[in-house]
GROMACS .gro file of N, CA and C in nm:
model
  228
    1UNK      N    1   5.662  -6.604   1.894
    1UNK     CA    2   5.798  -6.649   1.903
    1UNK      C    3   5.862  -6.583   2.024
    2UNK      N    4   5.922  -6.648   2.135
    2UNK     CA    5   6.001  -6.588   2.264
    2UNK      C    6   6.100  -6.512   2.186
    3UNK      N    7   6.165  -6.493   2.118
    3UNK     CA    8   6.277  -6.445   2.090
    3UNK      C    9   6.237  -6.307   2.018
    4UNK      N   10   6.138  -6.292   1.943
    4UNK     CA   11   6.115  -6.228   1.901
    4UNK      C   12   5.938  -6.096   1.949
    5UNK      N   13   5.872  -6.202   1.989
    5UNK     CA   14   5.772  -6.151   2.075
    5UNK      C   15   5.632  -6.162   1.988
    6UNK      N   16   5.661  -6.248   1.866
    6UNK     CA   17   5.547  -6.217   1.768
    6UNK      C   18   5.487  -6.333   1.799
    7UNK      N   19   5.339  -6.286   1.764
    7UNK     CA   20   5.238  -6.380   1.772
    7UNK      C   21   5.129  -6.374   1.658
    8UNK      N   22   5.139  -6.500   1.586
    8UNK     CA   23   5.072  -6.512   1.426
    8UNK      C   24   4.959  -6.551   1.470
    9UNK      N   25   4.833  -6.558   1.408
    9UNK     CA   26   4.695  -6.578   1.418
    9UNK      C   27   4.657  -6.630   1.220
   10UNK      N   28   4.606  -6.800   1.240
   10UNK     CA   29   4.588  -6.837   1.125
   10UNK      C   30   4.451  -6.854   1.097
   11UNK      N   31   4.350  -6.833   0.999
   11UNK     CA   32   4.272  -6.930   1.007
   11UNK      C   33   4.187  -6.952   0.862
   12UNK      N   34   4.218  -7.132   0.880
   12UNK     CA   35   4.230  -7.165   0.737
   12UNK      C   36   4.328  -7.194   0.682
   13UNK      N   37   4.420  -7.206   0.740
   13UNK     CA   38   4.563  -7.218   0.701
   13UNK      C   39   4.615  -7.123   0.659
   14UNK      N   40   4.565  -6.940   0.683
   14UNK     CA   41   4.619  -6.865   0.632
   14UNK      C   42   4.607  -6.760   0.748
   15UNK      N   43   4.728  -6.703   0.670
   15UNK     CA   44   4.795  -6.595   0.801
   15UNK      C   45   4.680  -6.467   0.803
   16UNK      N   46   4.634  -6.492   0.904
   16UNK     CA   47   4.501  -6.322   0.917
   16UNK      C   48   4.553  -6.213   1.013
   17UNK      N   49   4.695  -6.242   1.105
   17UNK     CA   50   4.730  -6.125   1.207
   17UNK      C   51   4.855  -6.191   1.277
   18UNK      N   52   4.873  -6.051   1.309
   18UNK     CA   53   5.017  -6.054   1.339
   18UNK      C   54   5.055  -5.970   1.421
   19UNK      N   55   5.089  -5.985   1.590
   19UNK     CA   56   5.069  -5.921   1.678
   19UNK      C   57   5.255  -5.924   1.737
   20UNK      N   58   5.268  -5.783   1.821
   20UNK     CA   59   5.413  -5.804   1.848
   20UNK      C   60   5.431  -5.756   1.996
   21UNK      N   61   5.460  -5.838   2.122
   21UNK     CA   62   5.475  -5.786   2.239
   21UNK      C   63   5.619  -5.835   2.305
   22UNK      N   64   5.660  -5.755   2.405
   22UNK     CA   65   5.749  -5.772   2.446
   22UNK      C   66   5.859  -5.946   2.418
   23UNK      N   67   5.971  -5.943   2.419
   23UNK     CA   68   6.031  -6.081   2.375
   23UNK      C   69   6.041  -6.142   2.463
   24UNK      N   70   5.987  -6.271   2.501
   24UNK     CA   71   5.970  -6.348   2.629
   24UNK      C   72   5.849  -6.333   2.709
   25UNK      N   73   5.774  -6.236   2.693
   25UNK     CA   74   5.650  -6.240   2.734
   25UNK      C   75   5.546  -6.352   2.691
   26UNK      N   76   5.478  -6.415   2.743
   26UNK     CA   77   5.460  -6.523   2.677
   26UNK      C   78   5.264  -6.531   2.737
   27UNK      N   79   5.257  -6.422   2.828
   27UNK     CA   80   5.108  -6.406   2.854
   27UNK      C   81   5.100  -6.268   2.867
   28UNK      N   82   4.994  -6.228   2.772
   28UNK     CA   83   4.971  -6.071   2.786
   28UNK      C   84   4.887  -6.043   2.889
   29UNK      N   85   4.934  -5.946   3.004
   29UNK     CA   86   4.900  -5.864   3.096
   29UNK      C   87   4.708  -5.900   3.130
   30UNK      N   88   4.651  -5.875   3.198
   30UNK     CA   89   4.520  -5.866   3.195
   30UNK      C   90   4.469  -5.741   3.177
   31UNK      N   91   4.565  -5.647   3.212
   31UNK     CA   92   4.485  -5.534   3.198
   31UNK      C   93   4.520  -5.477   3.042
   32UNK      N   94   4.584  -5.545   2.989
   32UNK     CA   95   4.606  -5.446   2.858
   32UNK      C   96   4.504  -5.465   2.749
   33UNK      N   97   4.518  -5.444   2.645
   33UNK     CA   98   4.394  -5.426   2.523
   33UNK      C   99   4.483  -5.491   2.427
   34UNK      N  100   4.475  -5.613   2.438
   34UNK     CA  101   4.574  -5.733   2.326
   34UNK      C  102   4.442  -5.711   2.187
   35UNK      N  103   4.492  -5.689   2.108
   35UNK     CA  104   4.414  -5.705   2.007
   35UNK      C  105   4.380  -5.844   1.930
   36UNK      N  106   4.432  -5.951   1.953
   36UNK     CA  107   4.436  -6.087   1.933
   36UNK      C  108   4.388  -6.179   2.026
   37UNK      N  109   4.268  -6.199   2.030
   37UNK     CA  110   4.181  -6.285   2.106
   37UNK      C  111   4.135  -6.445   2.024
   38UNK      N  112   4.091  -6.509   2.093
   38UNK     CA  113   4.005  -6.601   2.046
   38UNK      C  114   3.860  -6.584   2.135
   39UNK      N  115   3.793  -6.589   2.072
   39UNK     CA  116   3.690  -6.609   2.119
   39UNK      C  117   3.597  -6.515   2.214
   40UNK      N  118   3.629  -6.369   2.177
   40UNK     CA  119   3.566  -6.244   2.267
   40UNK      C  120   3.620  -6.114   2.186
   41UNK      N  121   3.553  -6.016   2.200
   41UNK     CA  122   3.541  -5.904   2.125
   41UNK      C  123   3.561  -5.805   2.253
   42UNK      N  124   3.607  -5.669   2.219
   42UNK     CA  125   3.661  -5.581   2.316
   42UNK      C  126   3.521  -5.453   2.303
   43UNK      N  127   3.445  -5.494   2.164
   43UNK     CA  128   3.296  -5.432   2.150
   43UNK      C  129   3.208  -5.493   2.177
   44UNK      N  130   3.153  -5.412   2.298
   44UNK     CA  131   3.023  -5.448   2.378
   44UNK      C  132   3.043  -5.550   2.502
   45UNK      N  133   3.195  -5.549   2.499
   45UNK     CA  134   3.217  -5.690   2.618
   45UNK      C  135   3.218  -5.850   2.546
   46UNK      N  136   3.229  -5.834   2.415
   46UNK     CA  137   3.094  -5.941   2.406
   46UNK      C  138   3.208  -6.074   2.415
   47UNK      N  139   3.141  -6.201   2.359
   47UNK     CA  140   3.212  -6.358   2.393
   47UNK      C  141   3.107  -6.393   2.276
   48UNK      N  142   3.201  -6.487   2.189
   48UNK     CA  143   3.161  -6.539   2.076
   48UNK      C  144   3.038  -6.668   2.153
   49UNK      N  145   2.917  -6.651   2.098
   49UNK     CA  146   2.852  -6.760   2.111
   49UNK      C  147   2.828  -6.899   2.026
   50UNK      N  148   2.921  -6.980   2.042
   50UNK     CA  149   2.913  -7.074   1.905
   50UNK      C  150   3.044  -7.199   1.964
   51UNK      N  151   3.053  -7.240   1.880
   51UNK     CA  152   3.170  -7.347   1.870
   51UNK      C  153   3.343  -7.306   1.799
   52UNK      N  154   3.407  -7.325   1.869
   52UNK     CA  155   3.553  -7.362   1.836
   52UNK      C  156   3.630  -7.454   1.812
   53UNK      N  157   3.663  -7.462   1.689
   53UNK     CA  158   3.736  -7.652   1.657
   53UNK      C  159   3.840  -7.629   1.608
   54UNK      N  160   3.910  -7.689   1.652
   54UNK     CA  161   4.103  -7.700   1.579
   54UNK      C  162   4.132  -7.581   1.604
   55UNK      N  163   4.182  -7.506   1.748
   55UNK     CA  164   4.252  -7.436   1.828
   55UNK      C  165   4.405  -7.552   1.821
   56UNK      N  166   4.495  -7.492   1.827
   56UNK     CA  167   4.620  -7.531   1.848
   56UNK      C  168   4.706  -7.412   1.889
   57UNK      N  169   4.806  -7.444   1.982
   57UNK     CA  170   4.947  -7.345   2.029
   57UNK      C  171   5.062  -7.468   2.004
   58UNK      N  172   5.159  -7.382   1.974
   58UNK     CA  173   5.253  -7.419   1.946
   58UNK      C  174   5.415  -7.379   2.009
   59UNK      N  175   5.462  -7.454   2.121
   59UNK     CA  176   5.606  -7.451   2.166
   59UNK      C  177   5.674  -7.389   2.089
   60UNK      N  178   5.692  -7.374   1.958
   60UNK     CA  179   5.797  -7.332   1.824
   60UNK      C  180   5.753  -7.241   1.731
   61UNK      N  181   5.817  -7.180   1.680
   61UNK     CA  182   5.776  -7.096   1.578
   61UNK      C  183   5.730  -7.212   1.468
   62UNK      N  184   5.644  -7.162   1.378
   62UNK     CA  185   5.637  -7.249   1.290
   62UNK      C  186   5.632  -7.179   1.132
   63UNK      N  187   5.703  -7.233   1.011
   63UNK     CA  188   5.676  -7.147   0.867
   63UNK      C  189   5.513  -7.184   0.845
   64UNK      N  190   5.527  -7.052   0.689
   64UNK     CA  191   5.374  -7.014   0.673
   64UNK      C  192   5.366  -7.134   0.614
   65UNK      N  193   5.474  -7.233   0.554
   65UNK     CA  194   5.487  -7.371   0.499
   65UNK      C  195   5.431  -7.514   0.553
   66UNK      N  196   5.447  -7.476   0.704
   66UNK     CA  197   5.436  -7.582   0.838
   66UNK      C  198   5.278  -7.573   0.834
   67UNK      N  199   5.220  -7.457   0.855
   67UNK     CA  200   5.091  -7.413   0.890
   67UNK      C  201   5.008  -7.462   0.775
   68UNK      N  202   5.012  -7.465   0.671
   68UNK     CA  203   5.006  -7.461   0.549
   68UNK      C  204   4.950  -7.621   0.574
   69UNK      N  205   5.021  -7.697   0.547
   69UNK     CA  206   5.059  -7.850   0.581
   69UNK      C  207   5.016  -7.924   0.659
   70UNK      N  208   4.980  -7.866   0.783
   70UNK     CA  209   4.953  -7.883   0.871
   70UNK      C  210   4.745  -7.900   0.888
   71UNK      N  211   4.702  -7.752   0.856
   71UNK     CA  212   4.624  -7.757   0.769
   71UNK      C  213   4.544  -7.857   0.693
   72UNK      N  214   4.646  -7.908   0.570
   72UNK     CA  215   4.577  -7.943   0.498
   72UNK      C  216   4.558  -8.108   0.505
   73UNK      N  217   4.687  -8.109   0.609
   73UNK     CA  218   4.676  -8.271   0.646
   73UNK      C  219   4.548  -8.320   0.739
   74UNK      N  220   4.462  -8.232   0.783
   74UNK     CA  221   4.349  -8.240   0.873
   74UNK      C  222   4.249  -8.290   0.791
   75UNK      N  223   4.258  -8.276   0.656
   75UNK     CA  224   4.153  -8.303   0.536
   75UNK      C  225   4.013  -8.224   0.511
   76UNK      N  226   4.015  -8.068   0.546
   76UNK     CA  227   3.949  -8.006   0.581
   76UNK      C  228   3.853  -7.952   0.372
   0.00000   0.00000   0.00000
């Protein structure tokens, strides 16, 4: 959220992390140690070898309600 600086991480339709950086920052630094990645690990260097499906970002904050819904409308 710009206003607030938080950044939610779902998966499954459920909330797994919850990260908080500056308000309006909207790309974390390269050099810093973001603990919220997709797809790479900060042990061993490493990079997930595999597939990624139904990545989404979102312009807006969204409730754990939206996500939820959102989710389940995929028919997963």
């Amino acid at each position: 959220m710009l206003t607030t600086g938080e950044q939610r991480l779902y998966v499954g339709g459920l909330l797994v992390d919850t990260k908080f950086h500056p308000a309006g920052n909207t790309i974390v630094p390269s050099t810093s140690y973001a603990d919220m990645r997709i797809g790479y690990s900060r042990v061993n260097n490493g990079y997930f070898n595999g597939k990624i499906d139904e990545v989404r970002l979102y312009n807006k904050p969204l409730s754990d309600q939206e996500v939820q819904d959102l989710y389940n409308s995929i028919g997963y």
